[in-house]
Amino acid sequence: MVKKFRFNTPIDTEAVVEHIEISDIGEFPLALDCAEKLKLSFTLGESDMIFGLGETVRGINKRGWIYESWCSDETNHVEDKRSLYSAHNFIVVSGKKKFGIFVDYPSKIVWDLGYTEPDECVITLDKPEADIYYIDGETERDIIRQFRKIIGKSYIPPLWAFGYQQSCWGYSKQEDFINVRENHRKNNLPLDCIYMDIDYMDSFKDFTVNKKLFPDFKAFVKDMKEHDIHLIPIIDAGVKKETGYSVYDEGHEKGYFCTDENGAEFECGVWPGIVGLPDFLNPDVREWFGRQYKTLIDTGVDGFWNDMNEPAIFYSVKGLNKALEKLDKIRGREIGIWEFFETKDTMLGLQNSMEDYKSFYHNINGKRVCHKDVHNIYGAFMTKAAGEYFEKEYGKEKKLIFSRASYIGAHRISGIWFGDNSSRWSHILLNLKMLPGVNMCGFLYCGADLGGFGANVTRDLLLRWLALGVFTPLMRNHRALGTRAQEAYRFGDVKEFADVLAVRYRLIPYIYKTFRRCSEEDDMMFRPLAFDYPDDKIAREVEDQLMLGDECMIAPVYEQNKSGRNVYLPEDMTFVKLSGENVFKEVMKKGLHYVEIALNEVPLFIKRGKNIPLAKPALNTAQLDTENLENLL
């Protein structure tokens, strides 16, 4: 049962689509403090576990740490971080009593989940203005299904979006993309998509193409499609302030950008220099911005990724001027250690400053609202602008769209990726642990930058990460400018990479079918073992294995220089290793096993009485035979 409790007059985030009557606050089942802030609290039993919060660091069981819902441009994904790019305000408490809580509130929330006091959870909102949903259920999966039902069906992308995808911040001209395509083809490496990071734009301006680097962009897109390659351009939130640039001119003329306290356009710096931030919380602005994608769609492009939409701010003009004035005062002086650190902090503090987020405003139904109070829905509403336009003009399941920043509700029209991770072995495990949390919140089309965005990848790290990426709906290899090249053909003998990527295409029919079912049935693709084996103490604590669909379990290798790993089987299962067209099978009893897994093998564990269909390998989804399948077992 879902109960809705309203505190004062909250801003409509559009997260919930099903009408639910508002219950009396006197019936609220948790302890409340509704003074200046809104605090919810409850006591945890000794063995209680907490699941959810979507895209966050640390374990699948969130107990013991303190998290913040605050969409953050955070490139260092380490354990002490409290927030990343998204705000997914839903948890499930699993103990003798099971319940779910969704806090529908677009500003900052602190989730103290047994951090300050080991047996106490305290959820603190900046203001006492929210809709809070309390969900009772018999099982964790039941609670999640009830929640998913009220927030609406998950986005389903086109089939080709389940193919292998290659990206790099640094592909800047036609030849770069053609080289990637040809190197994949000549090495028998599958590929469906190549991404276009900010380099393709004219001076980093949204919806433009650098004509010197792409003299006939439409013909280029057509040529790539004739080779079964989809080009996926990036779109950023900030619009360059430049007279003569049509997107800015129209937005400026119509008053579509966020304003400062004096009503002037808020000015901040991102990739293009000074930009205006479209006021995506205004439906007219969303409709206008959504139409801008048509410029690229008319060239044949049919997929996009939205970025920098937390929004990420390098500096505000006012903030930069203040910092420069401060620096001018010490120009030519000898400064000591404390002044040095103060100077350093002044400059570093310009980026994504809370003072900046407090200093600009939105127009919501004619009312000025401070950005800080709606920060967590900004990126989601940018992506709504695109997704709603795509559905209206082209129909469902025709365009690929996913975003960096997100809020529950955006799952209906887009996917997400997990942002700027790094080439670290620990990030394979982090990738795995994020999957159940975002699935709980409705985001099924998801994945991490395989191989890692920042730092330098190694051959074995990439192969092991790809073996996990074989199962994630979004399977994209992406890296940052200045890091080691990590296309699969860069590492000498490509056979091991070809073997792993072939497995992806063999599994696409199963992955796609499972994905569609989970969207239609409000289910999760990836689940903690605790959900399926609640009475198995070992299974409840396993965090490096996941259930996939109703048929199987995945357990990737995520440590360097390991020829295999320990795996816990909560029931008798068939251990399968897939490599190219080769299949190894062994029935194993319930319990702990050590299994050997070569770098070119993808491990999988099939439940008793279950089976998985396999397709023949293909170089892209256009060539994939989804009709003539063979059973794995």
XYZ file of C-alpha atoms in Angstrom:
633
model
C 0.000 0.000 0.000
C 1.240 3.498 -0.913
C 0.406 6.430 1.331
C 1.086 10.042 0.387
C 1.777 12.746 2.939
C 2.010 16.419 1.953
C 3.992 18.959 3.925
C 3.039 22.568 3.146
C 2.998 23.452 -0.584
C 5.724 21.559 -2.416
C 6.952 22.220 -5.942
C 5.628 19.704 -8.458
C 8.600 17.666 -9.694
C 6.414 15.568 -12.047
C 7.992 12.420 -10.588
C 4.696 10.703 -9.734
C 2.076 10.126 -12.439
C -0.551 8.132 -10.528
C -3.107 10.005 -8.425
C -2.884 9.149 -4.740
C -5.087 10.719 -2.103
C -3.239 12.724 0.532
C -3.258 11.094 3.970
C -3.476 12.922 7.273
C -0.019 13.818 8.607
C -1.132 12.472 11.975
C -0.998 9.016 10.384
C 2.634 9.399 9.299
C 4.390 6.218 10.483
C 7.841 7.716 11.194
C 9.006 10.233 13.776
C 8.685 13.825 12.533
C 10.293 17.159 13.294
C 8.653 19.895 11.212
C 10.369 22.962 12.594
C 12.639 25.054 10.339
C 13.648 21.929 8.446
C 11.775 18.681 7.939
C 13.288 15.641 9.635
C 12.099 12.065 9.419
C 13.646 9.455 11.682
C 13.311 5.790 12.564
C 15.228 3.143 14.474
C 17.069 0.303 12.759
C 17.148 -3.265 13.970
C 20.529 -4.936 14.292
C 20.277 -6.791 10.966
C 18.186 -4.255 9.018
C 19.479 -3.327 5.572
C 18.809 -0.249 3.432
C 18.667 -0.339 -0.363
C 18.226 2.417 -2.925
C 19.302 6.021 -3.488
C 20.129 5.164 -7.095
C 23.449 6.516 -8.338
C 25.651 6.645 -5.247
C 29.007 5.325 -4.029
C 29.706 2.562 -1.528
C 27.744 -0.645 -1.106
C 24.420 -1.972 -2.285
C 23.386 -1.918 1.376
C 23.509 1.809 2.149
C 23.484 1.465 5.907
C 26.316 3.144 7.807
C 27.048 6.142 5.587
C 25.676 9.638 5.089
C 24.449 10.615 1.626
C 23.208 13.855 0.136
C 20.701 14.319 -2.626
C 22.366 17.147 -4.525
C 23.147 16.736 -8.220
C 26.906 17.330 -8.378
C 29.495 17.645 -11.127
C 31.746 15.192 -9.311
C 34.673 13.600 -11.150
C 36.289 11.806 -8.205
C 34.109 8.796 -7.414
C 35.605 7.663 -4.120
C 34.001 6.263 -0.988
C 33.803 9.477 1.005
C 31.672 11.273 -1.576
C 28.149 11.952 -0.435
C 26.596 12.760 -3.795
C 27.134 12.264 -7.518
C 25.208 13.535 -10.545
C 21.687 12.458 -9.678
C 19.063 12.730 -6.942
C 17.211 9.430 -6.576
C 15.304 9.914 -3.317
C 13.957 6.409 -2.744
C 15.011 3.797 -0.188
C 13.735 0.410 0.938
C 14.304 -0.698 4.518
C 14.638 -4.471 4.794
C 14.268 -6.112 8.178
C 11.507 -7.666 10.257
C 9.426 -4.828 8.899
C 9.841 -3.845 5.253
C 8.897 -0.434 3.896
C 9.859 2.089 1.259
C 10.192 5.873 1.439
C 10.183 8.265 -1.503
C 10.944 11.872 -0.600
C 9.688 13.974 -3.505
C 11.640 17.147 -2.870
C 13.769 18.985 -5.480
C 16.415 20.492 -3.200
C 19.025 19.147 -0.817
C 18.307 16.123 1.365
C 20.721 14.577 3.867
C 20.298 10.840 4.395
C 22.017 9.858 7.643
C 21.563 6.092 7.396
C 23.157 4.927 10.633
C 26.190 7.187 10.265
C 25.837 9.451 13.308
C 24.070 6.804 15.398
C 24.448 3.207 14.183
C 20.844 2.274 14.949
C 19.140 5.459 13.774
C 18.207 6.891 10.381
C 17.548 10.604 10.021
C 16.408 12.131 6.726
C 16.698 15.925 6.693
C 15.200 18.297 4.113
C 16.288 21.926 3.843
C 12.666 23.074 4.019
C 9.428 21.474 5.310
C 7.924 21.392 1.808
C 7.599 17.960 0.241
C 5.407 15.069 -0.775
C 6.541 11.947 1.043
C 5.377 8.494 0.035
C 5.403 5.587 2.475
C 5.085 2.112 0.950
C 4.257 -1.082 2.834
C 4.892 -4.454 1.246
C 5.629 -8.093 1.944
C 8.937 -8.170 0.058
C 11.487 -5.669 -1.202
C 10.543 -6.475 -4.786
C 6.852 -5.919 -4.021
C 7.597 -2.499 -2.497
C 9.690 -1.529 -5.516
C 6.967 -2.634 -7.946
C 4.418 -0.498 -6.088
C 6.779 2.472 -6.269
C 7.580 1.943 -9.924
C 3.845 1.755 -10.692
C 3.188 5.250 -9.310
C 6.135 6.835 -11.131
C 5.357 5.359 -14.559
C 6.911 2.994 -17.086
C 10.609 3.104 -17.851
C 11.974 4.447 -21.122
C 12.705 1.928 -23.884
C 15.319 2.955 -26.485
C 15.621 1.520 -30.014
C 17.174 -1.932 -30.387
C 20.383 -0.559 -31.934
C 21.052 1.277 -28.640
C 21.821 -2.145 -27.127
C 24.778 -2.609 -29.454
C 28.390 -1.859 -28.562
C 29.285 1.840 -28.530
C 32.588 3.695 -28.743
C 33.243 7.191 -27.462
C 36.148 9.512 -26.764
C 36.499 13.130 -25.778
C 38.916 13.970 -28.572
C 37.274 12.648 -31.763
C 37.176 16.009 -33.501
C 37.005 15.501 -37.277
C 35.407 13.154 -39.788
C 38.541 11.096 -40.214
C 38.588 10.234 -36.492
C 35.150 8.642 -36.699
C 35.870 6.860 -39.955
C 39.077 5.457 -38.485
C 37.174 4.094 -35.495
C 34.588 2.514 -37.773
C 37.136 0.971 -40.132
C 39.384 -0.335 -37.365
C 36.438 -2.080 -35.747
C 35.328 -3.599 -39.032
C 38.727 -4.811 -40.226
C 39.409 -6.377 -36.824
C 36.004 -8.093 -36.740
C 34.966 -6.051 -33.689
C 31.225 -5.307 -33.406
C 30.091 -1.676 -33.264
C 26.756 0.156 -33.509
C 27.415 3.710 -32.277
C 30.183 6.299 -32.158
C 29.801 9.314 -29.899
C 30.516 12.935 -30.687
C 31.795 14.827 -27.656
C 32.047 18.634 -27.543
C 34.782 18.710 -30.215
C 32.265 18.440 -33.094
C 30.595 21.757 -32.283
C 31.353 25.208 -33.615
C 32.987 26.918 -30.615
C 31.163 24.509 -28.261
C 27.760 25.916 -29.218
C 24.795 23.567 -28.840
C 23.137 22.316 -32.040
C 25.984 23.526 -34.252
C 28.595 21.619 -36.250
C 32.100 22.839 -37.083
C 31.911 23.161 -40.880
C 35.683 23.131 -41.311
C 35.905 19.727 -39.649
C 32.614 18.426 -41.089
C 32.094 20.215 -44.437
C 28.982 18.153 -45.333
C 27.672 16.812 -42.063
C 24.445 15.392 -43.486
C 26.342 13.361 -46.076
C 28.733 12.202 -43.349
C 25.864 10.991 -41.132
C 24.337 9.215 -44.145
C 27.624 7.498 -44.959
C 28.036 6.301 -41.375
C 24.478 4.934 -41.348
C 25.112 3.103 -44.582
C 27.880 1.360 -42.659
C 25.387 0.653 -39.822
C 26.924 3.224 -37.474
C 24.792 5.694 -35.504
C 26.438 8.983 -34.530
C 25.430 10.259 -31.070
C 26.219 13.970 -30.429
C 26.477 15.522 -26.984
C 24.286 18.463 -25.947
C 25.201 20.645 -22.964
C 22.875 22.676 -20.761
C 24.569 26.069 -21.189
C 23.859 28.152 -24.325
C 26.702 30.425 -25.450
C 25.861 34.121 -25.120
C 26.708 35.290 -28.600
C 24.771 37.722 -30.765
C 24.121 36.096 -34.133
C 23.906 32.603 -32.682
C 20.260 31.783 -33.351
C 19.653 29.597 -30.308
C 20.888 32.296 -27.955
C 19.208 35.130 -29.862
C 15.799 33.465 -29.735
C 16.161 32.416 -26.099
C 17.266 35.922 -25.136
C 14.454 37.596 -27.056
C 11.820 35.419 -25.397
C 13.287 35.654 -21.894
C 13.986 31.927 -21.710
C 17.168 32.047 -19.619
C 17.494 31.979 -15.834
C 17.904 35.399 -14.234
C 19.824 36.888 -11.321
C 18.328 38.665 -8.334
C 17.925 41.840 -10.403
C 16.104 40.149 -13.277
C 19.076 40.214 -15.675
C 20.272 37.034 -17.367
C 22.435 34.987 -15.036
C 25.913 34.705 -16.569
C 28.289 31.846 -15.928
C 31.191 30.176 -17.687
C 31.276 26.655 -19.083
C 32.923 25.176 -22.234
C 31.955 27.962 -24.695
C 32.793 30.776 -22.282
C 29.883 32.823 -20.948
C 26.542 31.014 -21.253
C 22.905 31.455 -20.398
C 21.135 28.638 -18.577
C 17.749 27.849 -20.133
C 14.942 27.849 -17.596
C 13.882 24.244 -18.178
C 11.314 24.430 -15.388
C 9.224 26.617 -17.700
C 7.143 24.395 -20.078
C 7.493 26.967 -22.882
C 11.279 26.820 -22.553
C 11.255 23.026 -22.626
C 9.130 23.018 -25.765
C 11.480 25.555 -27.377
C 14.667 23.746 -26.384
C 13.277 20.374 -27.465
C 12.667 21.756 -30.947
C 16.337 22.701 -31.250
C 17.285 19.011 -31.510
C 15.530 18.950 -34.894
C 18.519 20.751 -36.413
C 20.648 17.654 -35.894
C 17.836 15.147 -36.372
C 17.282 16.587 -39.852
C 20.836 15.558 -40.715
C 19.988 11.944 -39.862
C 21.153 11.859 -36.239
C 18.831 9.761 -34.073
C 20.439 9.743 -30.640
C 21.826 12.213 -28.083
C 23.463 12.386 -24.689
C 22.781 15.367 -22.435
C 25.667 16.551 -20.267
C 26.748 19.270 -17.817
C 23.129 19.586 -16.680
C 23.401 19.475 -12.883
C 24.005 22.309 -13.965
C 27.801 22.296 -13.936
C 29.215 25.809 -13.555
C 32.942 26.553 -13.965
C 32.405 30.051 -12.567
C 29.833 32.810 -12.464
C 30.822 36.183 -13.882
C 30.158 37.857 -10.544
C 32.029 35.169 -8.643
C 35.032 35.383 -10.962
C 35.199 39.170 -10.684
C 35.165 38.948 -6.881
C 37.952 36.377 -6.946
C 40.063 38.500 -9.303
C 39.597 41.551 -7.074
C 40.827 39.463 -4.157
C 43.869 38.308 -6.125
C 44.680 41.871 -7.173
C 45.130 42.790 -3.513
C 48.034 40.366 -3.146
C 49.630 41.004 -6.544
C 53.387 41.603 -6.089
C 53.291 40.716 -2.386
C 55.056 37.902 -0.627
C 52.367 35.666 0.867
C 52.610 33.047 3.573
C 51.234 29.539 3.715
C 47.761 30.508 5.000
C 47.281 33.203 2.394
C 48.445 30.753 -0.254
C 45.846 28.177 0.765
C 43.183 30.874 0.981
C 44.069 31.990 -2.544
C 43.977 28.425 -3.814
C 40.592 27.794 -2.166
C 39.239 31.027 -3.643
C 39.928 29.862 -7.180
C 38.871 26.250 -6.659
C 35.709 27.451 -4.950
C 34.523 29.153 -8.111
C 33.401 25.858 -9.625
C 29.867 24.649 -8.780
C 29.622 27.153 -5.940
C 26.620 27.000 -3.625
C 26.654 30.802 -3.590
C 26.106 30.740 -7.341
C 23.282 28.208 -7.073
C 21.627 30.561 -4.573
C 21.983 33.551 -6.878
C 19.838 32.734 -9.898
C 16.140 32.181 -10.402
C 13.491 30.313 -12.358
C 10.016 31.330 -13.451
C 7.546 28.664 -12.324
C 3.969 29.560 -13.222
C 4.779 33.256 -12.945
C 6.557 32.894 -9.585
C 10.282 33.524 -9.127
C 11.927 30.526 -7.484
C 15.555 30.367 -6.354
C 17.553 27.724 -8.199
C 18.805 26.195 -4.949
C 15.236 25.187 -4.126
C 14.819 23.219 -7.376
C 18.410 22.288 -8.168
C 17.877 18.534 -8.327
C 15.272 18.630 -11.095
C 17.127 20.988 -13.462
C 18.964 18.295 -15.430
C 15.939 16.013 -15.471
C 13.813 18.775 -16.970
C 16.448 19.475 -19.617
C 16.199 15.846 -20.657
C 12.397 15.996 -20.487
C 12.623 18.782 -23.077
C 14.342 16.397 -25.470
C 12.453 13.212 -24.609
C 9.000 14.774 -24.732
C 9.770 16.374 -28.091
C 11.067 13.082 -29.506
C 7.944 11.173 -28.429
C 5.613 13.828 -29.782
C 7.305 14.249 -33.166
C 8.772 10.817 -33.863
C 6.991 8.340 -31.575
C 8.239 6.165 -28.754
C 11.342 3.985 -29.012
C 12.666 5.863 -32.060
C 15.401 8.003 -30.495
C 18.179 7.338 -28.030
C 18.470 9.835 -25.204
C 20.290 9.621 -21.892
C 21.563 12.133 -19.402
C 24.177 12.728 -16.735
C 22.008 14.543 -14.157
C 18.653 12.998 -13.328
C 15.724 12.850 -10.934
C 13.031 10.207 -10.595
C 10.461 10.856 -13.329
C 13.051 11.411 -16.046
C 13.266 7.597 -16.227
C 10.086 7.703 -18.338
C 11.786 9.462 -21.225
C 15.519 8.753 -20.906
C 18.334 6.633 -19.582
C 21.414 7.673 -17.622
C 25.106 6.948 -17.515
C 27.166 7.036 -14.346
C 29.374 9.987 -15.224
C 33.085 10.642 -15.045
C 34.471 7.501 -13.453
C 38.129 6.463 -13.725
C 40.232 3.562 -14.972
C 40.348 1.924 -11.552
C 39.672 -1.711 -10.713
C 37.457 -0.564 -7.855
C 35.223 1.195 -10.353
C 34.216 -2.084 -11.977
C 32.729 -3.039 -8.624
C 31.265 0.448 -8.188
C 29.607 0.063 -11.596
C 28.094 -3.257 -10.502
C 26.809 -1.896 -7.196
C 25.057 1.075 -8.802
C 22.903 -1.082 -11.057
C 20.261 -2.258 -8.540
C 19.884 1.208 -7.023
C 19.136 2.975 -10.307
C 16.846 0.121 -11.424
C 14.843 0.574 -8.213
C 14.294 4.190 -9.219
C 13.084 3.318 -12.718
C 16.278 3.858 -14.703
C 16.696 0.658 -16.702
C 18.724 2.019 -19.621
C 21.971 2.662 -17.799
C 25.677 1.903 -17.743
C 29.115 3.233 -16.865
C 31.988 4.413 -19.049
C 33.609 1.045 -19.686
C 37.365 1.152 -19.232
C 36.980 4.337 -17.207
C 36.657 7.967 -18.306
C 39.597 9.436 -16.405
C 43.144 8.044 -15.885
C 44.853 5.404 -18.033
C 43.361 2.016 -18.763
C 45.226 -1.277 -19.046
C 44.430 -4.136 -21.367
C 43.260 -6.489 -18.634
C 41.188 -3.810 -16.892
C 39.321 -3.033 -20.098
C 38.648 -6.698 -20.852
C 37.325 -7.372 -17.353
C 35.144 -4.258 -17.451
C 33.751 -5.158 -20.872
C 32.805 -8.565 -19.465
C 30.527 -6.759 -16.997
C 29.369 -4.276 -19.663
C 28.166 -7.228 -21.763
C 25.116 -7.282 -19.475
C 24.383 -3.555 -18.999
C 21.802 -2.087 -21.404
C 24.147 0.822 -22.234
C 27.480 -0.702 -23.282
C 29.738 2.255 -24.005
C 33.532 2.541 -23.952
C 34.425 6.192 -23.208
C 37.536 8.086 -22.113
C 38.733 11.607 -21.432
C 40.969 13.823 -23.509
C 44.615 13.234 -22.647
C 44.187 9.705 -21.325
C 45.457 6.501 -22.899
C 43.549 5.398 -26.002
C 41.187 2.579 -25.085
C 39.498 1.406 -28.260
C 39.609 -2.387 -28.324
C 41.930 -2.455 -31.349
C 44.634 -0.423 -29.545
C 45.997 -3.385 -27.573
C 47.724 -5.625 -30.091
C 45.997 -8.969 -30.654
C 42.257 -8.159 -30.734
C 40.963 -11.731 -30.512
C 40.178 -11.565 -26.785
C 38.214 -8.344 -27.310
C 36.385 -9.851 -30.297
C 35.462 -12.877 -28.155
C 33.964 -10.706 -25.398
C 32.105 -8.333 -27.731
C 30.684 -11.279 -29.687
C 29.077 -12.465 -26.445
C 27.237 -9.172 -26.130
C 25.582 -9.635 -29.502
C 24.760 -13.260 -28.756
C 22.970 -12.071 -25.587
C 21.171 -9.015 -27.020
C 17.880 -10.891 -27.656
C 17.810 -11.998 -24.012
C 18.927 -8.614 -22.629
C 16.424 -6.719 -24.771
C 13.531 -9.061 -23.912
C 14.372 -8.860 -20.211
C 14.636 -5.070 -20.453
C 11.189 -4.766 -22.079
C 9.600 -7.092 -19.544
C 11.077 -5.127 -16.633
C 9.715 -1.888 -18.098
C 6.256 -3.332 -18.683
C 6.071 -5.105 -15.298
C 7.728 -2.367 -13.185
C 10.535 -4.764 -12.318
C 14.320 -4.599 -11.908
C 16.798 -6.114 -14.350
C 19.537 -6.228 -11.717
C 18.774 -7.239 -8.127
C 20.816 -7.882 -4.978
C 20.872 -11.559 -4.023
C 19.151 -10.484 -0.798
C 15.939 -9.845 -2.744
C 15.749 -13.368 -4.149
C 17.161 -15.289 -1.171
C 15.967 -13.352 1.903
C 16.501 -16.260 4.314
C 20.066 -16.974 3.181
C 22.389 -14.972 5.467
C 25.370 -15.316 3.111
C 23.342 -14.270 0.072
C 22.009 -11.224 1.923
C 25.550 -9.949 2.423
C 26.944 -10.690 -1.050
C 27.615 -7.412 -2.889
C 29.814 -8.434 -5.823
C 27.217 -10.626 -7.545
C 23.794 -9.677 -8.927
C 20.705 -11.475 -10.108
C 19.905 -10.666 -13.739
C 16.303 -11.111 -14.814
C 14.583 -14.237 -13.512
C 17.048 -16.609 -15.122
C 20.577 -15.995 -13.980
C 23.251 -14.416 -11.823
C 26.315 -12.424 -12.865
C 29.652 -12.317 -11.029
C 32.402 -10.401 -12.860
C 36.115 -10.501 -12.073
C 37.052 -7.065 -10.744
C 40.571 -7.507 -9.326
C 43.915 -7.146 -11.087
C 46.064 -10.179 -11.902
C 43.336 -12.657 -10.966
C 42.631 -15.724 -13.092
C 39.208 -16.175 -11.497
C 37.199 -15.445 -8.374
C 35.194 -16.890 -5.508
C 31.474 -17.124 -6.133
C 28.634 -17.975 -3.764
C 25.794 -19.983 -5.296
C 22.565 -19.567 -3.276
C 21.140 -22.624 -5.049
C 22.325 -25.235 -7.536
C 23.223 -23.457 -10.777
C 24.895 -24.110 -14.110
C 28.162 -22.223 -14.444
C 28.581 -20.965 -18.016
C 31.556 -19.297 -19.667
C 30.898 -17.620 -23.025
C 33.704 -16.662 -25.404
C 32.954 -15.864 -29.028
C 30.885 -18.865 -30.137
C 32.421 -21.149 -27.521
C 30.349 -22.248 -24.527
C 31.627 -23.996 -21.386
C 29.025 -25.471 -18.991
C 29.296 -27.063 -15.570
C 26.533 -27.850 -13.063
C 27.499 -26.687 -9.579
C 25.963 -27.275 -6.177
C 24.829 -24.543 -3.802
C 27.733 -23.080 -1.822
C 31.078 -21.344 -2.253
C 33.185 -22.099 -5.335
C 36.343 -20.799 -6.934
C 35.887 -20.469 -10.694
C 38.581 -19.776 -13.267
C 37.702 -17.134 -15.861
C 40.070 -16.184 -18.676
C 40.298 -12.618 -19.960
C 38.281 -13.515 -23.068
C 35.496 -15.271 -21.141
C 32.208 -13.904 -19.815
C 30.905 -15.786 -16.751
C 27.235 -16.450 -16.118
C 25.286 -18.642 -13.690
C 21.933 -20.061 -14.814
C 19.255 -20.966 -12.257
C 17.717 -24.417 -12.080
C 14.981 -24.951 -14.657
C 15.867 -21.754 -16.524
C 17.440 -21.152 -19.911
C 18.719 -18.302 -22.040
C 18.447 -17.899 -25.832
C 21.587 -17.095 -27.811
C 21.882 -15.475 -31.224
C 24.671 -15.956 -33.712
C 27.431 -13.312 -33.392
C 27.039 -10.186 -35.518
C 29.045 -7.057 -36.264
C 26.055 -4.802 -35.507
C 22.403 -5.050 -34.536
C 21.282 -4.549 -38.151
C 22.882 -7.911 -38.956
C 21.624 -9.619 -35.815
C 19.260 -12.564 -36.371
C 16.777 -12.311 -33.499
C 14.479 -15.050 -34.823
C 16.686 -18.127 -35.142
C 17.972 -18.519 -31.607
C 19.466 -21.480 -29.802
C 19.060 -22.342 -26.138
C 22.165 -22.001 -24.010
C 21.416 -25.159 -21.978
